[in-house]
mmCIF file of C-alpha atoms and ligand atoms in Angstrom:
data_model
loop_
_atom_site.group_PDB
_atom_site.id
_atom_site.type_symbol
_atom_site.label_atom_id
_atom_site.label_comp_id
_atom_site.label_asym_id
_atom_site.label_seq_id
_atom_site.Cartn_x
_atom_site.Cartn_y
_atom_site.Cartn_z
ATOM 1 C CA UNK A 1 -6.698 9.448 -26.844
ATOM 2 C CA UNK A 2 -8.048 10.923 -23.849
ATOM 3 C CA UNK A 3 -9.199 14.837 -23.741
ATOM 4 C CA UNK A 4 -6.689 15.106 -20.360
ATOM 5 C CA UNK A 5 -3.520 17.072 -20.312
ATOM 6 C CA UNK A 6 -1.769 14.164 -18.821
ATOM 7 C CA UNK A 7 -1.484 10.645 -19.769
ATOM 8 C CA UNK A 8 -4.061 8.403 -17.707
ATOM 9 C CA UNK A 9 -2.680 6.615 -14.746
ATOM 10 C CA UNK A 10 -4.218 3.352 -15.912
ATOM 11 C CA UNK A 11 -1.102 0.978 -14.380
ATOM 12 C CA UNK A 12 -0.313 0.501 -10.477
ATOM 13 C CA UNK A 13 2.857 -1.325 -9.017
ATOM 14 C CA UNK A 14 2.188 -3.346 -6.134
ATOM 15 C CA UNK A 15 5.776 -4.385 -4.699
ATOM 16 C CA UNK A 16 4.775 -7.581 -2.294
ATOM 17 C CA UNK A 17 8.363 -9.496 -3.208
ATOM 18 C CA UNK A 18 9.177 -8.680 0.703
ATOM 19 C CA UNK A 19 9.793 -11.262 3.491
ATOM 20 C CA UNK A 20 7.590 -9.842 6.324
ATOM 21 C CA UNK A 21 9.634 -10.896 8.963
ATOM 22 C CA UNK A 22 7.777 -8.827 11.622
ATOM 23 C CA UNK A 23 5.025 -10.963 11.333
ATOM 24 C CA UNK A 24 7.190 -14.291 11.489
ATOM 25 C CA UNK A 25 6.032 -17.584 11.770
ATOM 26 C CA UNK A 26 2.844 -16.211 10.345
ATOM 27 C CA UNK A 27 4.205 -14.979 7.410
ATOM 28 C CA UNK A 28 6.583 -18.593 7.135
ATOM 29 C CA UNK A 29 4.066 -19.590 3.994
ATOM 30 C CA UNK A 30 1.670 -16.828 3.712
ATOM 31 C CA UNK A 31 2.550 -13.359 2.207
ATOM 32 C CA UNK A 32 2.471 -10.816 4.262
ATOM 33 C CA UNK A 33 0.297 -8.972 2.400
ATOM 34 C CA UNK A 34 -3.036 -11.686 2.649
ATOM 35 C CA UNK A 35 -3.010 -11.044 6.136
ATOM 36 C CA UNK A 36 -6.836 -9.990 6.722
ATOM 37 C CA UNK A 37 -8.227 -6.673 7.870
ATOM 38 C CA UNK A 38 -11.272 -8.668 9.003
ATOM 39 C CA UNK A 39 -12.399 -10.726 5.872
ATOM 40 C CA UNK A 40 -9.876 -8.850 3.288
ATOM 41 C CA UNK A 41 -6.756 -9.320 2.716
ATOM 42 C CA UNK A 42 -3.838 -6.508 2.818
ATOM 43 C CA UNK A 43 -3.594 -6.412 -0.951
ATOM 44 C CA UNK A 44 -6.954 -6.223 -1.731
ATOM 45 C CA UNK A 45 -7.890 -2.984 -0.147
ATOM 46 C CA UNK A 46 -4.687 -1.828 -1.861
ATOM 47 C CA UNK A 47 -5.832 -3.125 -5.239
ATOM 48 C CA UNK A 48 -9.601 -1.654 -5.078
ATOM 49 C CA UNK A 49 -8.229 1.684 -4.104
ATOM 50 C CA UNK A 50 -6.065 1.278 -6.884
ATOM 51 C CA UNK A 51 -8.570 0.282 -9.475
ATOM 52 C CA UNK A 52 -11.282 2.683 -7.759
ATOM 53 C CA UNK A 53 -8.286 5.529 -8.835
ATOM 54 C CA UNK A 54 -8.637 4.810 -12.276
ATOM 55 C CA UNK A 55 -6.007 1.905 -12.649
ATOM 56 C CA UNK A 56 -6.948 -0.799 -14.414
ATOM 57 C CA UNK A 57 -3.781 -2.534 -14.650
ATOM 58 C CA UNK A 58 -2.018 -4.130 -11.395
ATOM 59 C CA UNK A 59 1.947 -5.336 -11.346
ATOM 60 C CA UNK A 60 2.644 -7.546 -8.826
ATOM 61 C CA UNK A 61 6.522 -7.488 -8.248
ATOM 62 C CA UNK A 62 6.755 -10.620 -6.272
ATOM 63 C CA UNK A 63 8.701 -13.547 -5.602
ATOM 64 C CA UNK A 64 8.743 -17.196 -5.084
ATOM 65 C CA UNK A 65 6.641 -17.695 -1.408
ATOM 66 C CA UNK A 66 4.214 -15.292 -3.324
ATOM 67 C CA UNK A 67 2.037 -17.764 -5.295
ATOM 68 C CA UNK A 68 -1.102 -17.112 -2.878
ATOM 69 C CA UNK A 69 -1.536 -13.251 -3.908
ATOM 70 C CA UNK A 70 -1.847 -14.905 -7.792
ATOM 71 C CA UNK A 71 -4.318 -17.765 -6.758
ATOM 72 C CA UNK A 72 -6.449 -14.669 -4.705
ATOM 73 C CA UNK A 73 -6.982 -12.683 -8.088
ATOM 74 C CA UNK A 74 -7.504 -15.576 -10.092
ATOM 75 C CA UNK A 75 -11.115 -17.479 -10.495
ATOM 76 C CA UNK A 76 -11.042 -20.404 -8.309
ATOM 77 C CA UNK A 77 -13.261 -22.767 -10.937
ATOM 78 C CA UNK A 78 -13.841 -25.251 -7.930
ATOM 79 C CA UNK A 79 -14.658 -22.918 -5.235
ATOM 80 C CA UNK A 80 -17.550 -20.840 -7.469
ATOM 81 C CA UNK A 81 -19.515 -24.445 -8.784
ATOM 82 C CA UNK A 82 -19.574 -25.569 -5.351
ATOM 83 C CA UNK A 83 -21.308 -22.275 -3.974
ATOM 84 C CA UNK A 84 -23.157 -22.037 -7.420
ATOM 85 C CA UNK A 85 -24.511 -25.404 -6.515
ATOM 86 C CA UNK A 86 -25.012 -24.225 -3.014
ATOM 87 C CA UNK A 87 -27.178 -21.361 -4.044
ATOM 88 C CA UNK A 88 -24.750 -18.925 -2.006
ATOM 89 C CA UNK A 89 -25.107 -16.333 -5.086
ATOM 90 C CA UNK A 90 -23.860 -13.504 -2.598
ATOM 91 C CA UNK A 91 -20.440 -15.164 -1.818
ATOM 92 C CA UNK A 92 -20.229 -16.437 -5.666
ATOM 93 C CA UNK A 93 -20.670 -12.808 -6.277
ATOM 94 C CA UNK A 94 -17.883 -11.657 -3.231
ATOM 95 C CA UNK A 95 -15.094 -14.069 -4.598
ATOM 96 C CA UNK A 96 -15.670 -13.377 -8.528
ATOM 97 C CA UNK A 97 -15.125 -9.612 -7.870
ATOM 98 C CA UNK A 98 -11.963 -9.926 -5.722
ATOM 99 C CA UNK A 99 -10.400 -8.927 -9.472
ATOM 100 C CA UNK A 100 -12.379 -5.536 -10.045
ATOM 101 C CA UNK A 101 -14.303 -5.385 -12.852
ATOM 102 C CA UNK A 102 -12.360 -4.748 -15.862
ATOM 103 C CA UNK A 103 -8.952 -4.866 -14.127
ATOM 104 C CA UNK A 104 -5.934 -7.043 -15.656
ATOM 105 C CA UNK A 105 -3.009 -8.579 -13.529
ATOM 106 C CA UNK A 106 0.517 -9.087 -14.773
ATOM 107 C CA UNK A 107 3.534 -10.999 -12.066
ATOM 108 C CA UNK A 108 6.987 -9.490 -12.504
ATOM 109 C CA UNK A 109 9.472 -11.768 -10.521
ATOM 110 C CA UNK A 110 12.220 -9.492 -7.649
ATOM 111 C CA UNK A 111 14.239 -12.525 -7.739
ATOM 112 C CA UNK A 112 17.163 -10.557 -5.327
ATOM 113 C CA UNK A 113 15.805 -8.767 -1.866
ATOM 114 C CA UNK A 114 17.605 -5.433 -3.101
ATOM 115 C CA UNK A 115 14.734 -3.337 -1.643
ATOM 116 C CA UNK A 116 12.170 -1.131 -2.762
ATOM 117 C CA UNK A 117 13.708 1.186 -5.533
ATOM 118 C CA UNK A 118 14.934 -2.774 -7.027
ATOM 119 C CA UNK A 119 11.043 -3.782 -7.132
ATOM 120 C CA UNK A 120 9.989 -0.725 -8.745
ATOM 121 C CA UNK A 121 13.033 -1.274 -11.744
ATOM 122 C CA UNK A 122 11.594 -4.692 -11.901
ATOM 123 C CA UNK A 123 8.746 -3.499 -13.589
ATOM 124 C CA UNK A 124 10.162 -1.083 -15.857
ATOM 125 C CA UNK A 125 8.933 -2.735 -19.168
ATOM 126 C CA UNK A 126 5.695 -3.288 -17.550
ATOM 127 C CA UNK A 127 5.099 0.826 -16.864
ATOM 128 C CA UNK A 128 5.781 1.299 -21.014
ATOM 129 C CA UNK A 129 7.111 4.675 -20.366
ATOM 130 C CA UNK A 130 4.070 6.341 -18.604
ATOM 131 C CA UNK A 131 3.350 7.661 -15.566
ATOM 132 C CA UNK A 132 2.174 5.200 -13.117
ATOM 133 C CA UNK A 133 1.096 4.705 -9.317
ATOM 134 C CA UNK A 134 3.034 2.508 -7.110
ATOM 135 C CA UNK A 135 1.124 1.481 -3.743
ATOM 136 C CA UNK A 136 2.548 -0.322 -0.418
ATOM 137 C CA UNK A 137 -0.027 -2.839 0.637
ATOM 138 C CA UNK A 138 1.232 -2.242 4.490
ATOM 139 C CA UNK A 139 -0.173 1.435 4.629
ATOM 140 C CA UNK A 140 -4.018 0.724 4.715
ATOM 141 C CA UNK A 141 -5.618 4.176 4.424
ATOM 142 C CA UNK A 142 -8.976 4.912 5.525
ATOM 143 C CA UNK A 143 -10.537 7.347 3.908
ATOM 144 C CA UNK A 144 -13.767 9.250 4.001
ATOM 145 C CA UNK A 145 -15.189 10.500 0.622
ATOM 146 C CA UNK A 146 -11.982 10.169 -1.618
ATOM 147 C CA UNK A 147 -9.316 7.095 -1.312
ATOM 148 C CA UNK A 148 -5.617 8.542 -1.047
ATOM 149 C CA UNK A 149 -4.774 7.129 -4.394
ATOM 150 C CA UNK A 150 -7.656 9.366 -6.131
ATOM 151 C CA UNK A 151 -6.412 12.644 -4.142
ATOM 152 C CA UNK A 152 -3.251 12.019 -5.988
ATOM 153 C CA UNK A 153 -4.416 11.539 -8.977
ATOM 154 C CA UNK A 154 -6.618 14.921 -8.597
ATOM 155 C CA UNK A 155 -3.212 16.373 -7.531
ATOM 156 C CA UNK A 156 -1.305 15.061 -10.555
ATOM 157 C CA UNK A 157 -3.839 15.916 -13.355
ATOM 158 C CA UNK A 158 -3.577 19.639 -11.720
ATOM 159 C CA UNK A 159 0.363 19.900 -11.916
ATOM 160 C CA UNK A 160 1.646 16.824 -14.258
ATOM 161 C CA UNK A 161 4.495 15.809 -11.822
ATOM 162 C CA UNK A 162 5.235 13.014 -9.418
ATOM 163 C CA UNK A 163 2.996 13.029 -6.506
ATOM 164 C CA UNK A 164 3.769 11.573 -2.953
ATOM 165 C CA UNK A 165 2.014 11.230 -0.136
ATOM 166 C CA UNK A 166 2.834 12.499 2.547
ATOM 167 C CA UNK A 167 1.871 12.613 6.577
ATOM 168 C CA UNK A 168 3.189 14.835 9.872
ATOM 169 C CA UNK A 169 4.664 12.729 12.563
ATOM 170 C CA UNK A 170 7.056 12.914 15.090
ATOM 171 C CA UNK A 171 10.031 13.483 14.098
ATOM 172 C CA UNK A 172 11.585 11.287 17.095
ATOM 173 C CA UNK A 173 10.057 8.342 14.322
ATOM 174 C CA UNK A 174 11.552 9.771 11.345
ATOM 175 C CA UNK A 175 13.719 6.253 10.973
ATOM 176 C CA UNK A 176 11.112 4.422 10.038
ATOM 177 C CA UNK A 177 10.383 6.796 6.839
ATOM 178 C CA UNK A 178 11.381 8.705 3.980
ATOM 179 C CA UNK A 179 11.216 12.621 5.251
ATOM 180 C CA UNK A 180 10.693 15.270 2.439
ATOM 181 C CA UNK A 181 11.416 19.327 2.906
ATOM 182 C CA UNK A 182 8.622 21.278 0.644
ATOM 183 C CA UNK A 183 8.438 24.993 0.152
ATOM 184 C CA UNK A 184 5.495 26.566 2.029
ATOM 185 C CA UNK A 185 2.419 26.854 0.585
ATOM 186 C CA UNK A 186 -1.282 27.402 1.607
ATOM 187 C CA UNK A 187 -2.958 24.319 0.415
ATOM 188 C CA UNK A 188 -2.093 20.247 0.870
ATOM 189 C CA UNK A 189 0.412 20.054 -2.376
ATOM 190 C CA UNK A 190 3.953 20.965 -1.913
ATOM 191 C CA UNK A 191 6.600 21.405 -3.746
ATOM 192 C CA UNK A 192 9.708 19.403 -2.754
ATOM 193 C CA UNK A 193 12.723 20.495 -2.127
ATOM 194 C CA UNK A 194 14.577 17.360 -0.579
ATOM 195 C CA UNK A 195 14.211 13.695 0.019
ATOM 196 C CA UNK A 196 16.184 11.567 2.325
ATOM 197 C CA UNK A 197 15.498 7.615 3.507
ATOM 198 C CA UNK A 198 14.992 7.612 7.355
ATOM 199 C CA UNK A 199 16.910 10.189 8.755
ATOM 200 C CA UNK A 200 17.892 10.545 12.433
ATOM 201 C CA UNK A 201 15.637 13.093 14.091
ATOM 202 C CA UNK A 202 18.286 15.150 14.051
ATOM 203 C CA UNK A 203 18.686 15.359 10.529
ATOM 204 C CA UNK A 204 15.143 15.146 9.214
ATOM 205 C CA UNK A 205 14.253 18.092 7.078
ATOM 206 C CA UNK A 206 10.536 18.340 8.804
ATOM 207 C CA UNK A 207 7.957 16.287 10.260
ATOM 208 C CA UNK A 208 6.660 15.243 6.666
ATOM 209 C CA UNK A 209 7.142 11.516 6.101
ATOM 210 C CA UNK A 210 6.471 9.313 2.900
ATOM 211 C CA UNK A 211 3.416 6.760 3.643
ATOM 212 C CA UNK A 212 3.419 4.416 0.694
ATOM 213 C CA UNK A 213 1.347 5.991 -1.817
ATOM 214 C CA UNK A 214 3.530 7.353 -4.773
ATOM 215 C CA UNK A 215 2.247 8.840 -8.356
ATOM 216 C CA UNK A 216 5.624 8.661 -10.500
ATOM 217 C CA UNK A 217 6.390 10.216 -13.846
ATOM 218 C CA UNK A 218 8.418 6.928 -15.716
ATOM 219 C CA UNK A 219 11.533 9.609 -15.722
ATOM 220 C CA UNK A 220 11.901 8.092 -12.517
ATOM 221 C CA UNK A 221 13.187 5.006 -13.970
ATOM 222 C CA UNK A 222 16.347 6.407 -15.505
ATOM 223 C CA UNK A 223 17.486 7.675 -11.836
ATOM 224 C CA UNK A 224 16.796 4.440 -10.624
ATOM 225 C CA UNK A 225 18.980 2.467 -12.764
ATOM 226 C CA UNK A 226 21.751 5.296 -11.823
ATOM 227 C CA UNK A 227 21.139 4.394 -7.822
ATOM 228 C CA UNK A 228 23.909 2.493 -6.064
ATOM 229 C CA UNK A 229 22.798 0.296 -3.228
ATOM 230 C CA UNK A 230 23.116 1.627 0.216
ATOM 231 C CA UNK A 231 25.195 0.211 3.405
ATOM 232 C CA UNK A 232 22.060 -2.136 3.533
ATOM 233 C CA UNK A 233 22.497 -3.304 0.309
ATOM 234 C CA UNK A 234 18.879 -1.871 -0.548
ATOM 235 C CA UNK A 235 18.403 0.428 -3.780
ATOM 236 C CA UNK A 236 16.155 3.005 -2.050
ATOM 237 C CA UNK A 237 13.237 4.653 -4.132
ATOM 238 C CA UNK A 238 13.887 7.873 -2.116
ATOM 239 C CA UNK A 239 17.316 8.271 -3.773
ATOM 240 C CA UNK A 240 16.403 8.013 -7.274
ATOM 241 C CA UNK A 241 12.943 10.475 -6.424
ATOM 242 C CA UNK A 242 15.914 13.049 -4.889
ATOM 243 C CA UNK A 243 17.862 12.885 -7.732
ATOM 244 C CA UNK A 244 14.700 13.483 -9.929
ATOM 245 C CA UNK A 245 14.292 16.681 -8.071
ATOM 246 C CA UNK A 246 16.836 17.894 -10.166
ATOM 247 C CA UNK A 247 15.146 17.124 -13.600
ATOM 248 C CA UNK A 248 11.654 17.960 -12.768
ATOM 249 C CA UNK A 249 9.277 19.148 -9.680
ATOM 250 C CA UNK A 250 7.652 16.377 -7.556
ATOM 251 C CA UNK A 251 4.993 17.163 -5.203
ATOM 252 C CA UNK A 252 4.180 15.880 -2.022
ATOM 253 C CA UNK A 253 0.327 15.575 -0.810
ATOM 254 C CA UNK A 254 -0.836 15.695 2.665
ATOM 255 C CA UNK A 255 -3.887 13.938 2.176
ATOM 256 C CA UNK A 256 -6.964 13.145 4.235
ATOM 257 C CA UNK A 257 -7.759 10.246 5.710
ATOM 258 C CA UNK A 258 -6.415 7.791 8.020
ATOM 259 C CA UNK A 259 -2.880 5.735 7.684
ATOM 260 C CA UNK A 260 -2.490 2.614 9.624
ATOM 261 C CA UNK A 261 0.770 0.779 9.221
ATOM 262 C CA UNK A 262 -0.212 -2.742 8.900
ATOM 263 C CA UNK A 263 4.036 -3.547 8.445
ATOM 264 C CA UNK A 264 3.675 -3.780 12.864
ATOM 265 C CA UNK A 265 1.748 -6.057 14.654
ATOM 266 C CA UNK A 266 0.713 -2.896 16.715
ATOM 267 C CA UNK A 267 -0.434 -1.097 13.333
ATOM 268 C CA UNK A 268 -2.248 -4.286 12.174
ATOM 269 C CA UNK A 269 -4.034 -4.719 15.701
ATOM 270 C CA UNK A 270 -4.863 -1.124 15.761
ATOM 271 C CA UNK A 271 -6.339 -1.501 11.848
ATOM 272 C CA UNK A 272 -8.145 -4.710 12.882
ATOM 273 C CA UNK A 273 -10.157 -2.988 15.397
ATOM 274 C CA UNK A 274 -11.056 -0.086 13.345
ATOM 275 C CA UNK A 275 -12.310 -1.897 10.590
ATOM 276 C CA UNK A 276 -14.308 -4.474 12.741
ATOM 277 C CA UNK A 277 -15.962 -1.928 14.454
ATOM 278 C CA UNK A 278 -16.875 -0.441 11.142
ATOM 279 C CA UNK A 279 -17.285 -3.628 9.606
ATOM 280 C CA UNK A 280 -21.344 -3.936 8.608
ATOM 281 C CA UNK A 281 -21.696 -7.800 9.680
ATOM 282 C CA UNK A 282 -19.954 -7.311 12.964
ATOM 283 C CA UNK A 283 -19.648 -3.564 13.756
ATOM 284 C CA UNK A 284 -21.940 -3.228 16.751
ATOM 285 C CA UNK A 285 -21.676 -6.847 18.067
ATOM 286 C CA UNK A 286 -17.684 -6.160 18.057
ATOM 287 C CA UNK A 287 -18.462 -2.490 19.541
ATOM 288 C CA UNK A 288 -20.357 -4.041 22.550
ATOM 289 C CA UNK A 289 -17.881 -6.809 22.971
ATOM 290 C CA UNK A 290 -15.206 -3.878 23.511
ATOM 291 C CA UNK A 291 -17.400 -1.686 25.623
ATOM 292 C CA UNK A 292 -18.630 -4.899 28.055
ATOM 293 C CA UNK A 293 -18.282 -3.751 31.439
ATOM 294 C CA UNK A 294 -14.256 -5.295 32.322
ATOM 295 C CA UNK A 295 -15.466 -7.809 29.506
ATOM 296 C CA UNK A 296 -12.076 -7.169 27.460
ATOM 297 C CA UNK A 297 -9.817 -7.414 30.432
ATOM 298 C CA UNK A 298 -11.353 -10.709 31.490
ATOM 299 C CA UNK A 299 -10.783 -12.313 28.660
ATOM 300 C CA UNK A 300 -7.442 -11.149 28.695
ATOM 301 C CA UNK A 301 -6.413 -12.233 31.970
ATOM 302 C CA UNK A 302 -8.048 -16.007 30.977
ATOM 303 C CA UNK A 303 -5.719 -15.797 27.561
ATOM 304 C CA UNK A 304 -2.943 -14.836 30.446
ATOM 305 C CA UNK A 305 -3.509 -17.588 32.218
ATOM 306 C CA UNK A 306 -2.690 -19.980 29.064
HETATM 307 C C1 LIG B 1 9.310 2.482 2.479
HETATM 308 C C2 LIG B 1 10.066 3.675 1.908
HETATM 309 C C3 LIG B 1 9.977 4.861 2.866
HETATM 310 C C4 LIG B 1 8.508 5.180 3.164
HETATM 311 C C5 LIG B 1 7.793 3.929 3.689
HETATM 312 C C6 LIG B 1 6.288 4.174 3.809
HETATM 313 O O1 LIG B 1 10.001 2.045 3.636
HETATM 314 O O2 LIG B 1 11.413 3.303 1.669
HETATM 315 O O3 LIG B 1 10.601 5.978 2.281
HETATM 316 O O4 LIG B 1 8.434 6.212 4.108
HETATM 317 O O5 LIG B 1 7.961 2.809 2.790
HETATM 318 O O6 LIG B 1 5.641 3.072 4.384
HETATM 319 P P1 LIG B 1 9.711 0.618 4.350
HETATM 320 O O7 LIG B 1 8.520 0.828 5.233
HETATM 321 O O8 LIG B 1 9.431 -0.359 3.246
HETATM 322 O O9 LIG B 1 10.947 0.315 5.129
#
């Protein structure tokens, strides 16, 4: 037994069962979520902020076009003798470690496309009655000294509730999200006090929306099963967290860092070209590439032109 208060939150739910139809025909045969940032894929920066968090074991609710996310955190026996042989020790080293240290997989199959709240009931057995994290591989968070993940985590071993992450937007976007109303307070946790799946503007309770970062108590799981699927035949998570409002509190988190939502192509683009320019191989070459005098443009009127 830990000294904590709380039970650890050693197990994350990744939920990459979805078709990714924005990103159609590039997603025909490829998940969604291997799409690089760069030289990573999607679900591995969601999988080392996971595991940097604490977690140390990853459910993948997925389905059957999803057999690349199992081959990319399993050892590839071919791939590491020929660099071994090669001598390339520092790419041996880069594709044994795409599995953290330490960390254990386990596939859960979302054999229906009943949405997210479905996914997350998928892996009900797999949670064993704890509280557990659940991140969406689309929201790719930069952050600066903590990952979003471990802010929760701070923010759940200080109140012992669900935690949810939670950003201001426009509230002209508010379809695309889950919008909470909290009661005011002075720091970045709040209190909930409603939860509804992509209002109209009109009807959004404030400008906080749900980015896909969730800490969950497993009471969650019982409200889930109660959920009834909506006019889009999706059971929405957001339902069965609003009726758990009315068991216990759930907190939402306005953390730091950055949110890029890598579900768009203008999201992805916009993530690409933060993390190149960050990126330690190609940062500056990238960064004078972009700042060429009317370099850009040129090459985009010759791409035009195609
Ligand atoms: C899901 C949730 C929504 C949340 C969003 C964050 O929606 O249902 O409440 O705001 O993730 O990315 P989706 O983007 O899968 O439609």
């Amino acid at each position: 037994m830990s000294g904590l208060k709380h039970p650890l939150i050693s197990r994350a739910i990744f939920p990459v069962a979805g078709k990714g139809t924005r990103f159609l025909p590039a997603t025909k045969a490829t998940p969604k979520e291997m799409m690089p940032i760069v030289d990573k894929p999607l679900i591995q920066y969601a999988v080392e902020e996971a595991v940097g968090a604490g977690v140390s074991e990853l459910i993948f609710v997925t389905s059957s076009t999803k057999r690349a996310i199992e081959d990319h955190f399993d050892s590839n026996y071919e791939l590491e003798s020929f660099l071994k042989k090669q001598n390339k020790h520092e790419l041996l080293a880069l594709v044994q470690n795409v599995l953290p240290q330490g960390a254990s997989c386990t596939y859960v199959r979302q054999s229906e496309s009943l949405g997210l709240g479905h996914a997350v009931l998928c892996a009900r057995t797999q949670i064993a009655n704890e509280p557990f994290a659940l991140l969406l591989a689309d929201d790719l968070i930069h952050h600066e000294a903590e990952s979003c993940l471990q802010q929760m985590v701070s923010a759940y071993e200080a109140t012992g509730c669900s935690i949810i992450a939670v950003q201001e937007i426009s509230v002209s976007e508010s379809e695309k999200y889950g919008m909470v109303a909290v009661e005011p307070q002075a720091n970045s946790v709040f209190r909930i006090t409603s939860i509804v799946e992509k209002p109209k503007p009109q009807d959004a309770p404030s400008n906080l929306a749900v980015v896909g970062r969730y800490i969950l108590t497993p009471k969650v799981m019982a409200h889930l099963v109660r959920v009834q699927q909506d006019k889009r035949g999706e059971i929405q998570l957001t339902d069965a967290i609003s009726s758990l409002l009315q068991d216990e509190p759930v907190y939402a988190l306005k953390f730091k860092g950055v949110r890029y939502d890598c579900g768009n192509k203008l999201g992805y683009l916009q993530a690409i070209v933060s993390y190149a320019l960050a990126h330690t191989e190609v940062g500056s070459e990238f960064e004078n590439y972009l700042q060429g005098s009317g370099r850009v443009s040129k090459d985009f009127s010759r791409l035009q032109k195609k």
